[in-house]
Coordinates of C-alpha atoms (C1' of nucleotides) in Angstrom, one line a residue:
Chain A
M1 CA -14.3 -19.3 -29.6
T2 CA -14.0 -16.4 -32.0
Y3 CA -10.9 -14.8 -30.5
Q4 CA -8.5 -17.3 -32.1
T5 CA -6.1 -16.0 -34.6
V6 CA -6.6 -16.7 -38.3
G7 CA -3.5 -15.4 -39.9
H8 CA -0.9 -17.5 -38.1
P9 CA -0.8 -20.6 -36.0
A10 CA -2.5 -20.2 -32.6
R11 CA 0.0 -19.6 -29.8
P12 CA -1.5 -20.8 -26.6
G13 CA -2.4 -18.0 -24.3
L14 CA -1.8 -15.5 -27.0
P15 CA -5.0 -15.0 -28.9
D16 CA -5.0 -12.5 -31.8
D17 CA -7.1 -10.0 -30.0
P18 CA -6.4 -6.4 -29.3
R19 CA -6.8 -7.1 -25.6
A20 CA -3.8 -9.5 -25.9
N21 CA -1.6 -6.4 -26.2
V22 CA -2.6 -4.5 -23.2
T23 CA 0.4 -3.1 -21.4
E24 CA -1.3 -2.8 -18.0
P25 CA -3.3 -5.1 -15.8
T26 CA -6.5 -3.5 -17.1
P27 CA -9.8 -5.0 -15.9
S28 CA -11.0 -5.5 -19.5
C29 CA -8.3 -8.1 -20.2
P30 CA -10.0 -11.5 -20.1
V31 CA -7.2 -13.0 -18.1
E32 CA -7.7 -10.4 -15.5
I33 CA -11.4 -10.9 -15.5
T34 CA -10.9 -14.6 -14.6
L35 CA -8.2 -14.0 -12.0
T36 CA -10.5 -11.4 -10.5
A37 CA -13.3 -13.9 -10.3
L38 CA -11.1 -16.4 -8.6
Q39 CA -9.4 -13.8 -6.5
G40 CA -9.0 -14.3 -2.8
R41 CA -7.9 -17.0 -0.5
W42 CA -10.3 -20.0 -0.3
T43 CA -12.1 -19.0 -3.5
T44 CA -11.0 -21.9 -5.6
L45 CA -11.8 -24.3 -2.8
V46 CA -15.3 -22.9 -2.6
V47 CA -15.8 -23.3 -6.3
R48 CA -14.6 -26.8 -6.1
E49 CA -17.3 -27.6 -3.6
F50 CA -19.9 -26.3 -6.0
L51 CA -18.5 -28.4 -8.8
R52 CA -19.6 -31.2 -6.6
G53 CA -23.1 -29.9 -6.4
G54 CA -25.3 -27.1 -4.9
R55 CA -24.5 -26.2 -1.4
T56 CA -26.0 -24.3 1.5
F57 CA -24.1 -22.0 3.8
T58 CA -24.0 -24.6 6.5
E59 CA -22.8 -27.4 4.2
L60 CA -20.0 -25.2 3.0
R61 CA -19.0 -24.4 6.5
Q62 CA -18.8 -28.1 7.3
A63 CA -16.8 -28.9 4.2
L64 CA -14.3 -26.1 4.9
P65 CA -14.2 -25.9 8.6
M66 CA -11.2 -23.6 8.8
L67 CA -12.9 -20.9 6.7
S68 CA -14.5 -18.2 8.9
D69 CA -18.1 -17.2 8.4
K70 CA -17.2 -13.7 7.3
V71 CA -14.8 -14.8 4.6
L72 CA -17.2 -17.5 3.4
S73 CA -19.9 -14.9 3.2
D74 CA -17.6 -12.6 1.3
R75 CA -16.6 -15.3 -1.1
L76 CA -20.2 -16.3 -1.8
A77 CA -21.2 -12.6 -2.4
H78 CA -18.2 -12.1 -4.6
L79 CA -18.9 -15.2 -6.7
T80 CA -22.5 -14.3 -7.0
E81 CA -21.6 -10.8 -8.1
V82 CA -19.3 -12.0 -10.9
G83 CA -22.0 -14.4 -12.2
V84 CA -20.5 -17.7 -11.0
L85 CA -23.2 -18.5 -8.4
D86 CA -26.9 -18.2 -8.2
R87 CA -28.5 -17.5 -4.8
H88 CA -31.8 -18.9 -3.7
R89 CA -33.5 -18.0 -0.5
R90 CA -35.3 -21.0 1.0
P91 CA -38.4 -19.9 2.9
G92 CA -39.2 -22.0 5.9
R93 CA -37.7 -22.8 9.2
P94 CA -34.8 -22.7 9.7
P95 CA -34.2 -20.3 6.8
R96 CA -31.5 -21.6 4.5
V97 CA -29.8 -20.1 1.5
H98 CA -29.0 -22.4 -1.3
Y99 CA -26.3 -21.6 -3.9
T100 CA -25.7 -23.2 -7.2
L101 CA -23.3 -22.7 -10.1
T102 CA -24.5 -20.8 -13.0
P103 CA -23.7 -22.1 -16.5
H104 CA -21.0 -19.5 -16.6
G105 CA -19.7 -20.8 -13.2
R106 CA -19.8 -24.3 -14.4
R107 CA -17.4 -23.4 -17.1
L108 CA -14.8 -22.7 -14.5
G109 CA -14.3 -26.5 -14.4
P110 CA -11.8 -26.5 -17.3
V111 CA -10.0 -23.5 -15.8
L112 CA -9.4 -25.2 -12.5
Q113 CA -8.4 -28.3 -14.4
A114 CA -5.7 -26.3 -16.3
L115 CA -4.5 -24.8 -13.0
W116 CA -4.4 -28.2 -11.5
D117 CA -2.5 -29.8 -14.4
W118 CA 0.3 -27.2 -14.3
G119 CA 0.6 -27.4 -10.5
A120 CA 0.5 -31.2 -10.5
H121 CA 3.4 -31.4 -13.0
P122 CA 6.7 -31.5 -11.2
S123 CA 9.1 -28.7 -11.9
P124 CA 12.7 -29.7 -12.2
E125 CA 13.8 -26.2 -11.0
T126 CA 11.9 -25.9 -7.8
S127 CA 13.9 -27.2 -4.9
Chain B
M1 CA -1.5 -37.4 -16.4
T2 CA -2.0 -39.9 -13.7
Y3 CA -4.3 -38.0 -11.4
Q4 CA -7.3 -38.7 -13.5
T5 CA -10.1 -40.7 -11.9
V6 CA -10.5 -44.3 -12.9
G7 CA -13.6 -45.3 -11.1
H8 CA -16.0 -42.8 -12.5
P9 CA -16.1 -40.3 -15.4
A10 CA -13.7 -37.4 -15.1
R11 CA -15.2 -34.2 -13.7
P12 CA -13.3 -31.2 -14.9
G13 CA -11.2 -29.7 -12.2
L14 CA -12.0 -32.5 -9.8
P15 CA -9.4 -35.1 -10.3
D16 CA -9.5 -38.2 -8.2
D17 CA -6.5 -37.3 -6.1
P18 CA -6.2 -37.0 -2.4
R19 CA -5.1 -33.4 -2.8
A20 CA -8.5 -32.7 -4.4
N21 CA -10.0 -33.0 -1.0
V22 CA -7.9 -30.5 0.9
T23 CA -10.0 -28.3 3.2
E24 CA -7.5 -25.5 3.4
P25 CA -5.5 -23.5 0.9
T26 CA -2.5 -25.7 1.5
P27 CA 0.6 -25.0 -0.6
S28 CA 0.7 -28.7 -1.7
C29 CA -2.6 -28.3 -3.7
P30 CA -1.7 -28.1 -7.4
V31 CA -4.2 -25.4 -7.9
E32 CA -2.5 -23.3 -5.2
I33 CA 0.9 -24.0 -6.7
T34 CA -0.2 -22.6 -10.0
L35 CA -1.9 -19.6 -8.5
T36 CA 1.1 -18.9 -6.4
A37 CA 3.4 -19.0 -9.4
L38 CA 1.1 -16.5 -11.2
Q39 CA 0.6 -14.5 -8.0
G40 CA 1.0 -10.8 -8.1
R41 CA 0.0 -7.9 -10.3
W42 CA 1.6 -7.8 -13.7
T43 CA 2.8 -11.4 -13.5
T44 CA 0.6 -12.8 -16.2
L45 CA 1.5 -9.9 -18.5
V46 CA 5.2 -10.6 -17.9
V47 CA 4.6 -14.3 -18.7
R48 CA 2.8 -13.2 -21.9
E49 CA 5.8 -11.3 -23.0
F50 CA 7.9 -14.4 -22.6
L51 CA 5.5 -16.5 -24.6
R52 CA 6.5 -14.2 -27.4
G53 CA 10.1 -15.0 -26.9
G54 CA 13.1 -14.4 -24.7
R55 CA 13.5 -11.0 -23.3
T56 CA 16.0 -8.8 -21.5
F57 CA 15.2 -6.5 -18.6
T58 CA 15.3 -3.5 -20.9
E59 CA 13.0 -5.0 -23.5
L60 CA 10.5 -5.9 -20.8
R61 CA 10.6 -2.4 -19.5
Q62 CA 9.8 -1.1 -22.9
A63 CA 7.0 -3.5 -23.4
L64 CA 5.4 -2.7 -20.1
P65 CA 6.2 0.9 -19.5
M66 CA 3.9 1.4 -16.5
L67 CA 5.7 -1.4 -14.6
S68 CA 8.2 0.0 -12.2
D69 CA 11.8 -1.4 -12.1
K70 CA 11.4 -2.8 -8.6
V71 CA 8.2 -4.7 -9.3
L72 CA 9.6 -6.0 -12.6
S73 CA 12.7 -7.2 -10.8
D74 CA 10.5 -8.8 -8.1
R75 CA 8.4 -10.6 -10.8
L76 CA 11.4 -11.9 -12.6
A77 CA 13.0 -13.2 -9.4
H78 CA 9.7 -14.8 -8.4
L79 CA 9.2 -16.5 -11.7
T80 CA 12.8 -17.7 -11.8
E81 CA 12.3 -19.1 -8.3
V82 CA 9.3 -21.1 -9.2
G83 CA 11.0 -22.6 -12.2
V84 CA 9.2 -20.6 -14.9
L85 CA 12.1 -18.6 -16.1
D86 CA 15.8 -19.2 -16.7
R87 CA 18.2 -16.4 -16.1
H88 CA 21.3 -15.9 -18.2
R89 CA 24.0 -13.3 -17.4
R90 CA 25.4 -11.8 -20.6
P91 CA 29.0 -10.8 -20.1
G92 CA 30.1 -7.7 -22.0
R93 CA 29.3 -4.1 -22.2
P94 CA 26.8 -3.1 -21.4
P95 CA 25.9 -6.0 -19.1
R96 CA 22.5 -7.5 -20.0
V97 CA 20.5 -10.2 -18.4
H98 CA 18.5 -12.5 -20.7
Y99 CA 15.5 -14.4 -19.5
T100 CA 13.8 -17.3 -21.2
L101 CA 10.9 -19.6 -20.4
T102 CA 11.8 -23.0 -19.1
P103 CA 9.9 -26.0 -20.5
H104 CA 7.8 -25.8 -17.4
G105 CA 7.2 -22.2 -17.9
R106 CA 6.2 -22.8 -21.5
R107 CA 3.4 -25.1 -20.3
L108 CA 1.8 -22.0 -18.8
G109 CA 0.5 -21.3 -22.3
P110 CA -2.5 -23.5 -21.9
V111 CA -3.2 -22.2 -18.5
L112 CA -3.3 -18.6 -19.7
Q113 CA -5.4 -19.8 -22.6
A114 CA -7.9 -21.3 -20.2
L115 CA -8.0 -18.1 -18.1
W116 CA -8.5 -16.1 -21.3
D117 CA -11.3 -18.3 -22.6
W118 CA -13.4 -18.0 -19.5
G119 CA -12.8 -14.2 -19.2
A120 CA -13.6 -13.6 -22.8
H121 CA -16.9 -15.4 -22.6
P122 CA -19.6 -13.0 -21.7
S123 CA -21.4 -13.5 -18.5
P124 CA -25.2 -12.9 -18.6
E125 CA -25.2 -12.1 -14.9
T126 CA -22.5 -9.5 -14.8
S127 CA -24.0 -6.0 -15.2
Chain C
dC1 C1' -29.3 -19.6 10.3
dT2 C1' -27.1 -16.4 7.4
dG3 C1' -24.9 -13.1 7.0
dA4 C1' -23.4 -7.6 8.0
dA5 C1' -20.4 -4.3 10.8
dT6 C1' -16.3 -3.4 13.0
dC7 C1' -11.4 -3.6 14.3
dC8 C1' -6.7 -4.9 13.8
dC9 C1' -3.0 -6.8 11.5
dT10 C1' -0.3 -8.3 7.8
dG11 C1' 1.6 -8.3 3.2
dC12 C1' 1.6 -6.3 -1.3
dC13 C1' 2.6 -2.5 -4.4
dG14 C1' 4.5 1.6 -5.8
dA15 C1' 8.0 5.4 -5.5
dT16 C1' 12.4 6.9 -4.5
dA17 C1' 17.1 6.5 -3.8
dC18 C1' 21.3 3.9 -4.0
dT19 C1' 25.0 -0.1 -5.6
dG20 C1' 27.9 -3.6 -8.7
Chain D
dC1 C1' 22.3 -1.8 -17.0
dA2 C1' 20.1 -4.5 -13.7
dG3 C1' 19.0 -4.7 -9.8
dT4 C1' 18.7 -4.0 -4.1
dA5 C1' 17.1 -1.1 0.1
dT6 C1' 13.8 1.3 2.4
dC7 C1' 9.5 3.5 3.3
dG8 C1' 4.5 4.5 3.2
dG9 C1' -0.2 3.6 1.7
dC10 C1' -3.8 0.6 1.1
dA11 C1' -6.5 -3.4 0.6
dG12 C1' -7.3 -8.3 2.1
dG13 C1' -8.2 -11.5 5.6
dG14 C1' -9.3 -13.2 10.2
dA15 C1' -11.7 -12.8 14.8
dT16 C1' -15.4 -11.1 17.1
dT17 C1' -19.8 -9.2 17.7
dC18 C1' -24.4 -7.8 16.2
dA19 C1' -28.8 -8.1 13.2
dG20 C1' -32.9 -10.0 10.0

DNA sequence: CTGAATCCCTGCCGATACTG
DNA sequence: CAGTATCGGCAGGGATTCAG
């Protein structure tokens, strides 16, 4: 945690970092990086399944029956690409592929927690 | 905070709530609610501007020059609708509209902080 | 079994032009 | 000044089919 401000009290979500002043949704902004990693329908639910332990393709399909194979495949590939998941081929019959969270991926726990907290808190404005 | 588990240690992002077991991206899931509120390009940057204080349409346009009027208007309407912003018409000449964060919107600070933290942390896997 | 390829459809985003 | 209306382009997501 080195991004925190030193000159004045920390304002949540507003670290004293040059990237906190971007005026465009540039990919170098940490917030954009995270949202990109979690981007796409079903992605957070897939991550949630992994927070409960390693999973194979088939197990995920059973846990999320409404998710099509193609999209599941896309999500797993995406999450692997951004360093959230590790992919392990299992030799043998039938061939299965095992996915696990990387340490980096495991750190998404607090992120989902924060998203959950805000959404779980009732908004007086929303009808 | 009543969603926390009671029977076993809390697992971050995995509260002991029936909604934590949804198998679809249903709008009632708190995580979905938050992601819906922050949905759309530029949205987090607009929220960031408000964490720095109330803003008028013109001030926002100056702060985010690459953001078109239409999209800015869309974002402000969306954020107002989900209870993040309050809208105040300023009578007089020229007519200005002032927006401020609601208490609910102010609670997005920690959310953006969590998103920032994860994205700012280097991933050993990402090329 | 675990995806990859293809196709279509929908919704977002951006630009431009117009109104109270 | 602060939006609304409209249009086009493009990318995301779902279903189906094919391959290693």
